[in-house]
Amino acid sequence: MTGGEQLIISGVGGQGILFVTRILAETAIRNGMPVMTSETHGMAQRGGVVISHLKAGEFSSPLVRPGRADGLLAMKEENIALHRHFLRPGGWIVANASRVPAGLEGHLVHVIDADALALEIGSPQAVNLILLGFALARLTDAGLFCSTHQVIATIERRLGEKGALRAASLKALRLGMERAEA
Amino acid sequence: MSERKLLLGNDAMAHGLVESGCSVVASYPGTPASEILSGVALWRERYGVPMHVEWAVNEKVAFEIAYAAAQSGLRAATAMKQVGLNVASDPFMSAAYLGVTGGFVVISADDPGPHSSQTEQDSRLTAMSAKVPVLDPDSPNQARELIAAGFELSEAFRVPVMLRPTTRVCHANQDILPGPVAPSERTAAFVKDPTRWAATPVFRHKLHLELEEKLAGIAAWEPTAPRLLNPGVSSGKALVASGVAAAHAREVLEDLGLRDVIPLWQVVQPYPLHTAFVERLLADYDEILVLEETTGVMELQLADRHRVKGKRSGFVPEVGELSPELVERLVAAFAGIPAAPSVAPPTGGGRRPTLCPGCPHRASFHAIKRAAPKGIYPSDIGCYTLGLNLGGVDTVLCMGAAVSQAAGFYHAYKLSGQVPDIVATIGDSTFFHAGIPPLIDAVVQDARFVLVILDNATTAMTGNQPTPALGWGAGGVPTATVDMEGLVKACGVRFCRSGEPGNLPAFTALMKEAVAFARTDGLAVVIARQPCVVDRTYTGERPPKRAVRVSDACNGCRFCTTQFECPALVYDEETKRVVVDTLVCSKCGVCVDVCPRLAIEEVGK
Ligand code: SF4
Ligand code: SF4
């Protein structure tokens, strides 16, 4: 309707989905876009499926309707099947998976084994940012509402006072970006 | 603060409270309302405004503390979830009659869906039966604005005002331009007036008459009147929506190309519905679609209902959330145009919620099942409700009911002979909230069961708020502490022992002792004490890390995955054995004592 962008970010509790959503939403605000996000709290967060809706642009409902999302960021392979119905025809999928699952025709699909990379750098909680870095680098043509540089700037602003965490977060993001080029 | 910020609905309301010169805020945590009070504590510190902000022991206490401030002429608020309002319903009903001097906003957050609640009840109905006006925001920003409107309304008519956000408002984030903060200049000035503040039934009759007059005035109060969101549109049909349903409807109208076809009225004050609006609605339109969550509260106030499509007429479902896709279908059907084909979500799949890897409750449930394998397990509200996956939870009713239900089961069985082992579980925060009166009752009535207080030193389910035992309050300020053992003993309990559930063999032995005591001697209390694994506020010691692996002795019996259900233990279909997912394992080491074949071992041992 509005030229805005609607994303679904999903995974399971404890994977830092809320953090990724917030980084993207704050980047949207810096870009002068109105933004709304909506996520799961409470019961479902305890190891269950966590889904977050992000809408940047002139929207009024906090939720994405099925068939309307421009993209799906899946932190676990199983979340692709669970939440693909939110995608519009032609919408993109970026997923943490070791290979491209079958049956995703009609969508632009990019996968990265972020679990393995996170273990490699000894930081299991980095999966979310590895995937985000990878997505940003791969989606330049698919037209994400923000650029890698803008996201880096948001992380730097947000974690400015937390030196070690900021460094680790940016390292994870860059690792994902590098692998996107490989 | 003059830049747009991404704020959670609850934080936006918190900012609204601080912006409005609110002086006292008290709350008990409950999803989806929990972050309101922590937000207030944060803004209070950020702006350096003098306020009393507290996590009260329960909602009734929170309500009464804030209400007294409003009786003293200050602006005050209390925040809770819809089932929390049930706990505070006693003072809520009375406060409407007695009224206020300062502004008083009662935030009661509803959970249509329900995502993390026992019921889908509509707080607006409770407000209606209490005769308290309600405001129903559609977004985080409107929730913030309606706080200010609520205080004005409250002070203009001297009544408590309810703000009723829902999960999709509380837990949505929006870019918001917060308003300036001006600290209140008021000082508490309670004016004695016993005929009002301590009114006997005779005076209550008079107060009721006054309240009815106030409500008539509120139903004509311009600032909260319904708003036509697309002015200039005329049609025989009209949409009337409140809360987040109004936000969905706005977007859906646009997408369906109906923005210039069907007028959309947003009602921000669903009770009392504005009298002039009701008249106009029935005069101007032949057909009216009412969209609101969860109950048809506006609909109930519309006379001439045969022209109204809504929950009463069966057009709108009575149960569940009004999702935007559902709103799209309803609006299309109402307009008589085809809706986009609905896209069905996949059925099944996904993971069910479970206790975190390394959660001490998982160990407690395991020990309980070992000590009383044929027992009845009443439980309570909190993370440990998830113990039902483990077969350690048989009942969940409401806050504190684990204790009274355990007593009830005892008395019921005792009448007819054989009493089974009964092991009830309750969290530390829930125990302070509603567990003490039923414990006293159980002791006095000689009910014999084991009560396990799962003391993880926090209110975990709602985001790790403090309990009275911890010595800190909202915003981290130091407080006095209450000693749980002392409290239990003072209730007359003779067996009160604590143990660390992560030490499974020792804790299981303690549980067996408690079960034996309960069979012969009376009520036994075990305090299962170990910090929550995800609590970042916890500063004390934690048990040492014990990394584990699964050896070749594993025969894939799946005892550990079905009976213990740690998310880090994964059954591998290919090898037909269990492996440890090191990405999620918290290295608590408890599973070493769970596998009957001793196939799980500590690394390096
Ligand atoms: S680790 Fe032990 S309990 Fe788990 S499947 Fe293997 S043998 Fe069974
Ligand atoms: S040590 Fe065992 S019980 Fe503890 S988190 Fe790891 S796999 Fe789960």
mmCIF file with all atom_site columns, N, CA and C in Angstrom, chain A residues 1 12 22 25 29 34-37 39 41-43 46 49 55 59-63 65-66 68 76 78 81-82 85 115 119 124, chain B residues 3-4 6 35 168 171-175 244 247-248 250-251 255 324-325 328 343-346 350-351 353-354 383 386 460-461 583:
data_model
loop_
_atom_site.group_PDB
_atom_site.id
_atom_site.type_symbol
_atom_site.label_atom_id
_atom_site.label_alt_id
_atom_site.label_comp_id
_atom_site.label_asym_id
_atom_site.label_entity_id
_atom_site.label_seq_id
_atom_site.pdbx_PDB_ins_code
_atom_site.Cartn_x
_atom_site.Cartn_y
_atom_site.Cartn_z
_atom_site.occupancy
_atom_site.B_iso_or_equiv
_atom_site.pdbx_formal_charge
_atom_site.auth_seq_id
_atom_site.auth_comp_id
_atom_site.auth_asym_id
_atom_site.auth_atom_id
_atom_site.pdbx_PDB_model_num
ATOM 1   N N  . MET A 1 1   ? 0.805   -1.203  0.000  1.00 0.00 ? 1   MET A N  1
ATOM 2   C CA . MET A 1 1   ? 0.000   0.000   0.000  1.00 0.00 ? 1   MET A CA 1
ATOM 3   C C  . MET A 1 1   ? 0.841   1.256   0.000  1.00 0.00 ? 1   MET A C  1
ATOM 4   N N  . VAL A 1 12  ? 13.663  -19.200 17.963 1.00 0.00 ? 12  VAL A N  1
ATOM 5   C CA . VAL A 1 12  ? 13.155  -19.690 19.247 1.00 0.00 ? 12  VAL A CA 1
ATOM 6   C C  . VAL A 1 12  ? 13.711  -18.829 20.372 1.00 0.00 ? 12  VAL A C  1
ATOM 7   N N  . ARG A 1 22  ? 15.024  -4.698  17.206 1.00 0.00 ? 22  ARG A N  1
ATOM 8   C CA . ARG A 1 22  ? 15.232  -3.349  17.719 1.00 0.00 ? 22  ARG A CA 1
ATOM 9   C C  . ARG A 1 22  ? 16.302  -2.607  16.905 1.00 0.00 ? 22  ARG A C  1
ATOM 10  N N  . ALA A 1 25  ? 14.670  -1.608  13.727 1.00 0.00 ? 25  ALA A N  1
ATOM 11  C CA . ALA A 1 25  ? 13.655  -0.569  13.936 1.00 0.00 ? 25  ALA A CA 1
ATOM 12  C C  . ALA A 1 25  ? 14.318  0.776   14.211 1.00 0.00 ? 25  ALA A C  1
ATOM 13  N N  . ILE A 1 29  ? 14.085  4.379   12.120 1.00 0.00 ? 29  ILE A N  1
ATOM 14  C CA . ILE A 1 29  ? 13.798  5.710   12.681 1.00 0.00 ? 29  ILE A CA 1
ATOM 15  C C  . ILE A 1 29  ? 14.865  6.707   12.233 1.00 0.00 ? 29  ILE A C  1
ATOM 16  N N  . PRO A 1 34  ? 8.507   6.037   9.894  1.00 0.00 ? 34  PRO A N  1
ATOM 17  C CA . PRO A 1 34  ? 7.748   5.578   11.063 1.00 0.00 ? 34  PRO A CA 1
ATOM 18  C C  . PRO A 1 34  ? 7.922   4.062   11.179 1.00 0.00 ? 34  PRO A C  1
ATOM 19  N N  . VAL A 1 35  ? 7.899   3.539   12.372 1.00 0.00 ? 35  VAL A N  1
ATOM 20  C CA . VAL A 1 35  ? 8.122   2.103   12.507 1.00 0.00 ? 35  VAL A CA 1
ATOM 21  C C  . VAL A 1 35  ? 7.288   1.533   13.642 1.00 0.00 ? 35  VAL A C  1
ATOM 22  N N  . MET A 1 36  ? 6.858   0.302   13.440 1.00 0.00 ? 36  MET A N  1
ATOM 23  C CA . MET A 1 36  ? 6.146   -0.435  14.496 1.00 0.00 ? 36  MET A CA 1
ATOM 24  C C  . MET A 1 36  ? 6.704   -1.838  14.514 1.00 0.00 ? 36  MET A C  1
ATOM 25  N N  . THR A 1 37  ? 6.890   -2.380  15.701 1.00 0.00 ? 37  THR A N  1
ATOM 26  C CA . THR A 1 37  ? 7.272   -3.785  15.784 1.00 0.00 ? 37  THR A CA 1
ATOM 27  C C  . THR A 1 37  ? 6.380   -4.451  16.824 1.00 0.00 ? 37  THR A C  1
ATOM 28  N N  . GLU A 1 39  ? 6.208   -8.197  19.079 1.00 0.00 ? 39  GLU A N  1
ATOM 29  C CA . GLU A 1 39  ? 6.856   -9.480  19.285 1.00 0.00 ? 39  GLU A CA 1
ATOM 30  C C  . GLU A 1 39  ? 6.250   -10.285 20.415 1.00 0.00 ? 39  GLU A C  1
ATOM 31  N N  . HIS A 1 41  ? 6.132   -12.094 23.915 1.00 0.00 ? 41  HIS A N  1
ATOM 32  C CA . HIS A 1 41  ? 6.723   -12.021 25.244 1.00 0.00 ? 41  HIS A CA 1
ATOM 33  C C  . HIS A 1 41  ? 6.152   -13.151 26.085 1.00 0.00 ? 41  HIS A C  1
ATOM 34  N N  . GLY A 1 42  ? 6.744   -13.357 27.247 1.00 0.00 ? 42  GLY A N  1
ATOM 35  C CA . GLY A 1 42  ? 6.130   -14.258 28.216 1.00 0.00 ? 42  GLY A CA 1
ATOM 36  C C  . GLY A 1 42  ? 6.272   -15.721 27.846 1.00 0.00 ? 42  GLY A C  1
ATOM 37  N N  . MET A 1 43  ? 5.195   -16.450 28.056 1.00 0.00 ? 43  MET A N  1
ATOM 38  C CA . MET A 1 43  ? 5.180   -17.900 27.957 1.00 0.00 ? 43  MET A CA 1
ATOM 39  C C  . MET A 1 43  ? 5.934   -18.461 26.748 1.00 0.00 ? 43  MET A C  1
ATOM 40  N N  . ARG A 1 46  ? 9.881   -18.914 26.474 1.00 0.00 ? 46  ARG A N  1
ATOM 41  C CA . ARG A 1 46  ? 10.642  -19.940 27.174 1.00 0.00 ? 46  ARG A CA 1
ATOM 42  C C  . ARG A 1 46  ? 10.940  -21.115 26.242 1.00 0.00 ? 46  ARG A C  1
ATOM 43  N N  . VAL A 1 49  ? 8.627   -20.902 20.160 1.00 0.00 ? 49  VAL A N  1
ATOM 44  C CA . VAL A 1 49  ? 8.816   -20.092 18.967 1.00 0.00 ? 49  VAL A CA 1
ATOM 45  C C  . VAL A 1 49  ? 8.614   -18.612 19.297 1.00 0.00 ? 49  VAL A C  1
ATOM 46  N N  . LYS A 1 55  ? 7.328   -3.372  10.845 1.00 0.00 ? 55  LYS A N  1
ATOM 47  C CA . LYS A 1 55  ? 6.731   -2.624  9.738  1.00 0.00 ? 55  LYS A CA 1
ATOM 48  C C  . LYS A 1 55  ? 7.329   -1.224  9.703  1.00 0.00 ? 55  LYS A C  1
ATOM 49  N N  . PHE A 1 59  ? 2.156   2.599   8.344  1.00 0.00 ? 59  PHE A N  1
ATOM 50  C CA . PHE A 1 59  ? 1.227   1.538   8.730  1.00 0.00 ? 59  PHE A CA 1
ATOM 51  C C  . PHE A 1 59  ? 0.534   1.940   10.026 1.00 0.00 ? 59  PHE A C  1
ATOM 52  N N  . SER A 1 60  ? -0.603  1.331   10.312 1.00 0.00 ? 60  SER A N  1
ATOM 53  C CA . SER A 1 60  ? -1.207  1.613   11.613 1.00 0.00 ? 60  SER A CA 1
ATOM 54  C C  . SER A 1 60  ? -1.358  0.347   12.456 1.00 0.00 ? 60  SER A C  1
ATOM 55  N N  . SER A 1 61  ? -1.495  -0.821  11.816 1.00 0.00 ? 61  SER A N  1
ATOM 56  C CA . SER A 1 61  ? -1.600  -2.061  12.578 1.00 0.00 ? 61  SER A CA 1
ATOM 57  C C  . SER A 1 61  ? -0.200  -2.551  12.932 1.00 0.00 ? 61  SER A C  1
ATOM 58  N N  . PRO A 1 62  ? -0.039  -3.034  14.165 1.00 0.00 ? 62  PRO A N  1
ATOM 59  C CA . PRO A 1 62  ? 1.292   -3.510  14.550 1.00 0.00 ? 62  PRO A CA 1
ATOM 60  C C  . PRO A 1 62  ? 1.633   -4.889  13.986 1.00 0.00 ? 62  PRO A C  1
ATOM 61  N N  . LEU A 1 63  ? 0.677   -5.548  13.351 1.00 0.00 ? 63  LEU A N  1
ATOM 62  C CA . LEU A 1 63  ? 0.919   -6.913  12.885 1.00 0.00 ? 63  LEU A CA 1
ATOM 63  C C  . LEU A 1 63  ? 0.956   -7.007  11.357 1.00 0.00 ? 63  LEU A C  1
ATOM 64  N N  . ARG A 1 65  ? 0.011   -9.054  8.090  1.00 0.00 ? 65  ARG A N  1
ATOM 65  C CA . ARG A 1 65  ? -0.974  -10.064 7.702  1.00 0.00 ? 65  ARG A CA 1
ATOM 66  C C  . ARG A 1 65  ? -0.306  -11.154 6.866  1.00 0.00 ? 65  ARG A C  1
ATOM 67  N N  . PRO A 1 66  ? -0.796  -12.389 6.944  1.00 0.00 ? 66  PRO A N  1
ATOM 68  C CA . PRO A 1 66  ? -0.263  -13.447 6.091  1.00 0.00 ? 66  PRO A CA 1
ATOM 69  C C  . PRO A 1 66  ? -0.298  -13.005 4.629  1.00 0.00 ? 66  PRO A C  1
ATOM 70  N N  . ARG A 1 68  ? 1.697   -10.919 3.168  1.00 0.00 ? 68  ARG A N  1
ATOM 71  C CA . ARG A 1 68  ? 2.049   -9.518  2.941  1.00 0.00 ? 68  ARG A CA 1
ATOM 72  C C  . ARG A 1 68  ? 3.493   -9.171  3.272  1.00 0.00 ? 68  ARG A C  1
ATOM 73  N N  . LYS A 1 76  ? 16.178  -20.182 12.724 1.00 0.00 ? 76  LYS A N  1
ATOM 74  C CA . LYS A 1 76  ? 16.268  -21.643 12.747 1.00 0.00 ? 76  LYS A CA 1
ATOM 75  C C  . LYS A 1 76  ? 15.595  -22.133 11.487 1.00 0.00 ? 76  LYS A C  1
ATOM 76  N N  . GLU A 1 78  ? 13.649  -24.583 11.015 1.00 0.00 ? 78  GLU A N  1
ATOM 77  C CA . GLU A 1 78  ? 12.245  -24.967 11.194 1.00 0.00 ? 78  GLU A CA 1
ATOM 78  C C  . GLU A 1 78  ? 11.292  -23.766 11.111 1.00 0.00 ? 78  GLU A C  1
ATOM 79  N N  . ALA A 1 81  ? 9.344   -23.072 7.539  1.00 0.00 ? 81  ALA A N  1
ATOM 80  C CA . ALA A 1 81  ? 8.055   -23.725 7.294  1.00 0.00 ? 81  ALA A CA 1
ATOM 81  C C  . ALA A 1 81  ? 6.949   -23.094 8.146  1.00 0.00 ? 81  ALA A C  1
ATOM 82  N N  . LEU A 1 82  ? 7.336   -22.727 9.365  1.00 0.00 ? 82  LEU A N  1
ATOM 83  C CA . LEU A 1 82  ? 6.333   -22.185 10.282 1.00 0.00 ? 82  LEU A CA 1
ATOM 84  C C  . LEU A 1 82  ? 5.792   -20.830 9.834  1.00 0.00 ? 82  LEU A C  1
ATOM 85  N N  . HIS A 1 85  ? 4.158   -18.554 5.416  1.00 0.00 ? 85  HIS A N  1
ATOM 86  C CA . HIS A 1 85  ? 2.842   -18.081 4.943  1.00 0.00 ? 85  HIS A CA 1
ATOM 87  C C  . HIS A 1 85  ? 2.673   -16.582 5.100  1.00 0.00 ? 85  HIS A C  1
ATOM 88  N N  . ASP A 1 115 ? 24.929  -21.298 12.954 1.00 0.00 ? 115 ASP A N  1
ATOM 89  C CA . ASP A 1 115 ? 25.251  -22.090 14.151 1.00 0.00 ? 115 ASP A CA 1
ATOM 90  C C  . ASP A 1 115 ? 26.716  -22.488 14.135 1.00 0.00 ? 115 ASP A C  1
ATOM 91  N N  . LEU A 1 119 ? 29.752  -21.244 16.689 1.00 0.00 ? 119 LEU A N  1
ATOM 92  C CA . LEU A 1 119 ? 30.582  -22.161 17.476 1.00 0.00 ? 119 LEU A CA 1
ATOM 93  C C  . LEU A 1 119 ? 32.056  -21.951 17.154 1.00 0.00 ? 119 LEU A C  1
ATOM 94  N N  . PRO A 1 124 ? 28.145  -18.688 21.087 1.00 0.00 ? 124 PRO A N  1
ATOM 95  C CA . PRO A 1 124 ? 26.849  -19.253 20.663 1.00 0.00 ? 124 PRO A CA 1
ATOM 96  C C  . PRO A 1 124 ? 25.743  -18.212 20.559 1.00 0.00 ? 124 PRO A C  1
ATOM 97  N N  . GLU B 2 3   ? 13.942  13.795  20.328 1.00 0.00 ? 3   GLU B N  1
ATOM 98  C CA . GLU B 2 3   ? 14.027  12.997  19.109 1.00 0.00 ? 3   GLU B CA 1
ATOM 99  C C  . GLU B 2 3   ? 13.074  11.804  19.202 1.00 0.00 ? 3   GLU B C  1
ATOM 100 N N  . ARG B 2 4   ? 12.709  11.287  18.035 1.00 0.00 ? 4   ARG B N  1
ATOM 101 C CA . ARG B 2 4   ? 11.809  10.137  18.017 1.00 0.00 ? 4   ARG B CA 1
ATOM 102 C C  . ARG B 2 4   ? 12.554  8.929   18.537 1.00 0.00 ? 4   ARG B C  1
ATOM 103 N N  . LEU B 2 6   ? 12.261  4.665   19.703 1.00 0.00 ? 6   LEU B N  1
ATOM 104 C CA . LEU B 2 6   ? 11.471  3.442   19.631 1.00 0.00 ? 6   LEU B CA 1
ATOM 105 C C  . LEU B 2 6   ? 11.090  3.048   21.046 1.00 0.00 ? 6   LEU B C  1
ATOM 106 N N  . GLU B 2 35  ? 6.166   -4.313  32.110 1.00 0.00 ? 35  GLU B N  1
ATOM 107 C CA . GLU B 2 35  ? 7.227   -3.320  31.880 1.00 0.00 ? 35  GLU B CA 1
ATOM 108 C C  . GLU B 2 35  ? 6.780   -1.899  32.201 1.00 0.00 ? 35  GLU B C  1
ATOM 109 N N  . ARG B 2 168 ? -1.201  -6.309  22.150 1.00 0.00 ? 168 ARG B N  1
ATOM 110 C CA . ARG B 2 168 ? -0.655  -5.728  20.921 1.00 0.00 ? 168 ARG B CA 1
ATOM 111 C C  . ARG B 2 168 ? -0.346  -4.240  21.061 1.00 0.00 ? 168 ARG B C  1
ATOM 112 N N  . HIS B 2 171 ? 2.944   -4.575  24.021 1.00 0.00 ? 171 HIS B N  1
ATOM 113 C CA . HIS B 2 171 ? 4.157   -5.199  23.522 1.00 0.00 ? 171 HIS B CA 1
ATOM 114 C C  . HIS B 2 171 ? 4.462   -4.861  22.073 1.00 0.00 ? 171 HIS B C  1
ATOM 115 N N  . ALA B 2 172 ? 3.847   -3.803  21.565 1.00 0.00 ? 172 ALA B N  1
ATOM 116 C CA . ALA B 2 172 ? 4.284   -3.282  20.272 1.00 0.00 ? 172 ALA B CA 1
ATOM 117 C C  . ALA B 2 172 ? 5.284   -2.169  20.564 1.00 0.00 ? 172 ALA B C  1
ATOM 118 N N  . ASN B 2 173 ? 6.218   -1.986  19.662 1.00 0.00 ? 173 ASN B N  1
ATOM 119 C CA . ASN B 2 173 ? 7.133   -0.851  19.741 1.00 0.00 ? 173 ASN B CA 1
ATOM 120 C C  . ASN B 2 173 ? 6.756   0.120   18.649 1.00 0.00 ? 173 ASN B C  1
ATOM 121 N N  . GLN B 2 174 ? 6.887   1.407   18.956 1.00 0.00 ? 174 GLN B N  1
ATOM 122 C CA . GLN B 2 174 ? 6.564   2.407   17.944 1.00 0.00 ? 174 GLN B CA 1
ATOM 123 C C  . GLN B 2 174 ? 7.531   3.573   18.093 1.00 0.00 ? 174 GLN B C  1
ATOM 124 N N  . ASP B 2 175 ? 7.780   4.287   16.981 1.00 0.00 ? 175 ASP B N  1
ATOM 125 C CA . ASP B 2 175 ? 8.598   5.488   17.104 1.00 0.00 ? 175 ASP B CA 1
ATOM 126 C C  . ASP B 2 175 ? 7.733   6.575   17.718 1.00 0.00 ? 175 ASP B C  1
ATOM 127 N N  . VAL B 2 244 ? -6.838  -1.889  19.422 1.00 0.00 ? 244 VAL B N  1
ATOM 128 C CA . VAL B 2 244 ? -5.978  -2.208  18.294 1.00 0.00 ? 244 VAL B CA 1
ATOM 129 C C  . VAL B 2 244 ? -6.805  -2.616  17.071 1.00 0.00 ? 244 VAL B C  1
ATOM 130 N N  . ALA B 2 247 ? -6.806  0.155   14.780 1.00 0.00 ? 247 ALA B N  1
ATOM 131 C CA . ALA B 2 247 ? -5.562  0.267   13.993 1.00 0.00 ? 247 ALA B CA 1
ATOM 132 C C  . ALA B 2 247 ? -5.575  -0.706  12.820 1.00 0.00 ? 247 ALA B C  1
ATOM 133 N N  . HIS B 2 248 ? -6.013  -1.942  13.093 1.00 0.00 ? 248 HIS B N  1
ATOM 134 C CA . HIS B 2 248 ? -6.123  -2.922  11.996 1.00 0.00 ? 248 HIS B CA 1
ATOM 135 C C  . HIS B 2 248 ? -7.105  -2.403  10.941 1.00 0.00 ? 248 HIS B C  1
ATOM 136 N N  . ARG B 2 250 ? -8.077  0.551   10.121 1.00 0.00 ? 250 ARG B N  1
ATOM 137 C CA . ARG B 2 250 ? -7.588  1.674   9.325  1.00 0.00 ? 250 ARG B CA 1
ATOM 138 C C  . ARG B 2 250 ? -6.732  1.182   8.164  1.00 0.00 ? 250 ARG B C  1
ATOM 139 N N  . GLU B 2 251 ? -5.829  0.267   8.482  1.00 0.00 ? 251 GLU B N  1
ATOM 140 C CA . GLU B 2 251 ? -4.921  -0.243  7.452  1.00 0.00 ? 251 GLU B CA 1
ATOM 141 C C  . GLU B 2 251 ? -5.670  -1.088  6.425  1.00 0.00 ? 251 GLU B C  1
ATOM 142 N N  . ASP B 2 255 ? -6.080  -0.760  2.343  1.00 0.00 ? 255 ASP B N  1
ATOM 143 C CA . ASP B 2 255 ? -5.670  -1.829  1.426  1.00 0.00 ? 255 ASP B CA 1
ATOM 144 C C  . ASP B 2 255 ? -6.826  -2.319  0.562  1.00 0.00 ? 255 ASP B C  1
ATOM 145 N N  . PRO B 2 324 ? -5.401  -8.843  12.289 1.00 0.00 ? 324 PRO B N  1
ATOM 146 C CA . PRO B 2 324 ? -5.658  -7.989  11.126 1.00 0.00 ? 324 PRO B CA 1
ATOM 147 C C  . PRO B 2 324 ? -6.232  -8.773  9.949  1.00 0.00 ? 324 PRO B C  1
ATOM 148 N N  . GLU B 2 325 ? -5.854  -10.046 9.800  1.00 0.00 ? 325 GLU B N  1
ATOM 149 C CA . GLU B 2 325 ? -6.412  -10.818 8.684  1.00 0.00 ? 325 GLU B CA 1
ATOM 150 C C  . GLU B 2 325 ? -7.892  -11.105 8.894  1.00 0.00 ? 325 GLU B C  1
ATOM 151 N N  . GLU B 2 328 ? -9.706  -7.956  8.159  1.00 0.00 ? 328 GLU B N  1
ATOM 152 C CA . GLU B 2 328 ? -9.804  -7.790  6.705  1.00 0.00 ? 328 GLU B CA 1
ATOM 153 C C  . GLU B 2 328 ? -11.001 -8.569  6.149  1.00 0.00 ? 328 GLU B C  1
ATOM 154 N N  . VAL B 2 343 ? -4.583  -16.950 3.641  1.00 0.00 ? 343 VAL B N  1
ATOM 155 C CA . VAL B 2 343 ? -3.414  -17.813 3.611  1.00 0.00 ? 343 VAL B CA 1
ATOM 156 C C  . VAL B 2 343 ? -3.357  -18.539 4.941  1.00 0.00 ? 343 VAL B C  1
ATOM 157 N N  . ALA B 2 344 ? -3.478  -19.856 4.880  1.00 0.00 ? 344 ALA B N  1
ATOM 158 C CA . ALA B 2 344 ? -3.535  -20.602 6.128  1.00 0.00 ? 344 ALA B CA 1
ATOM 159 C C  . ALA B 2 344 ? -2.137  -20.836 6.677  1.00 0.00 ? 344 ALA B C  1
ATOM 160 N N  . PRO B 2 345 ? -1.954  -20.639 7.975  1.00 0.00 ? 345 PRO B N  1
ATOM 161 C CA . PRO B 2 345 ? -0.675  -21.004 8.572  1.00 0.00 ? 345 PRO B CA 1
ATOM 162 C C  . PRO B 2 345 ? -0.554  -22.519 8.631  1.00 0.00 ? 345 PRO B C  1
ATOM 163 N N  . PRO B 2 346 ? 0.674   -23.040 8.668  1.00 0.00 ? 346 PRO B N  1
ATOM 164 C CA . PRO B 2 346 ? 0.815   -24.494 8.741  1.00 0.00 ? 346 PRO B CA 1
ATOM 165 C C  . PRO B 2 346 ? 0.239   -25.004 10.058 1.00 0.00 ? 346 PRO B C  1
ATOM 166 N N  . GLY B 2 350 ? 6.608   -26.481 15.099 1.00 0.00 ? 350 GLY B N  1
ATOM 167 C CA . GLY B 2 350 ? 7.052   -25.531 16.103 1.00 0.00 ? 350 GLY B CA 1
ATOM 168 C C  . GLY B 2 350 ? 7.379   -26.228 17.402 1.00 0.00 ? 350 GLY B C  1
ATOM 169 N N  . ARG B 2 351 ? 7.962   -25.471 18.309 1.00 0.00 ? 351 ARG B N  1
ATOM 170 C CA . ARG B 2 351 ? 8.335   -26.048 19.599 1.00 0.00 ? 351 ARG B CA 1
ATOM 171 C C  . ARG B 2 351 ? 7.386   -25.529 20.640 1.00 0.00 ? 351 ARG B C  1
ATOM 172 N N  . PRO B 2 353 ? 6.670   -24.209 24.370 1.00 0.00 ? 353 PRO B N  1
ATOM 173 C CA . PRO B 2 353 ? 7.517   -23.567 25.370 1.00 0.00 ? 353 PRO B CA 1
ATOM 174 C C  . PRO B 2 353 ? 7.945   -24.585 26.417 1.00 0.00 ? 353 PRO B C  1
ATOM 175 N N  . THR B 2 354 ? 9.116   -24.407 26.972 1.00 0.00 ? 354 THR B N  1
ATOM 176 C CA . THR B 2 354 ? 9.593   -25.315 28.003 1.00 0.00 ? 354 THR B CA 1
ATOM 177 C C  . THR B 2 354 ? 10.502  -24.537 28.935 1.00 0.00 ? 354 THR B C  1
ATOM 178 N N  . CYS B 2 383 ? 6.676   -19.381 35.604 1.00 0.00 ? 383 CYS B N  1
ATOM 179 C CA . CYS B 2 383 ? 7.411   -20.231 34.655 1.00 0.00 ? 383 CYS B CA 1
ATOM 180 C C  . CYS B 2 383 ? 7.126   -21.708 34.904 1.00 0.00 ? 383 CYS B C  1
ATOM 181 N N  . LEU B 2 386 ? 5.072   -24.463 33.299 1.00 0.00 ? 386 LEU B N  1
ATOM 182 C CA . LEU B 2 386 ? 5.579   -25.300 32.209 1.00 0.00 ? 386 LEU B CA 1
ATOM 183 C C  . LEU B 2 386 ? 5.989   -26.685 32.695 1.00 0.00 ? 386 LEU B C  1
ATOM 184 N N  . ALA B 2 460 ? 10.343  -14.602 37.614 1.00 0.00 ? 460 ALA B N  1
ATOM 185 C CA . ALA B 2 460 ? 11.038  -14.875 36.350 1.00 0.00 ? 460 ALA B CA 1
ATOM 186 C C  . ALA B 2 460 ? 10.153  -14.723 35.124 1.00 0.00 ? 460 ALA B C  1
ATOM 187 N N  . MET B 2 461 ? 8.931   -15.239 35.197 1.00 0.00 ? 461 MET B N  1
ATOM 188 C CA . MET B 2 461 ? 8.078   -15.299 34.006 1.00 0.00 ? 461 MET B CA 1
ATOM 189 C C  . MET B 2 461 ? 7.873   -13.922 33.375 1.00 0.00 ? 461 MET B C  1
ATOM 190 N N  . LEU B 2 583 ? 25.172  -25.546 21.870 1.00 0.00 ? 583 LEU B N  1
ATOM 191 C CA . LEU B 2 583 ? 24.757  -24.154 21.651 1.00 0.00 ? 583 LEU B CA 1
ATOM 192 C C  . LEU B 2 583 ? 23.793  -23.677 22.730 1.00 0.00 ? 583 LEU B C  1
#
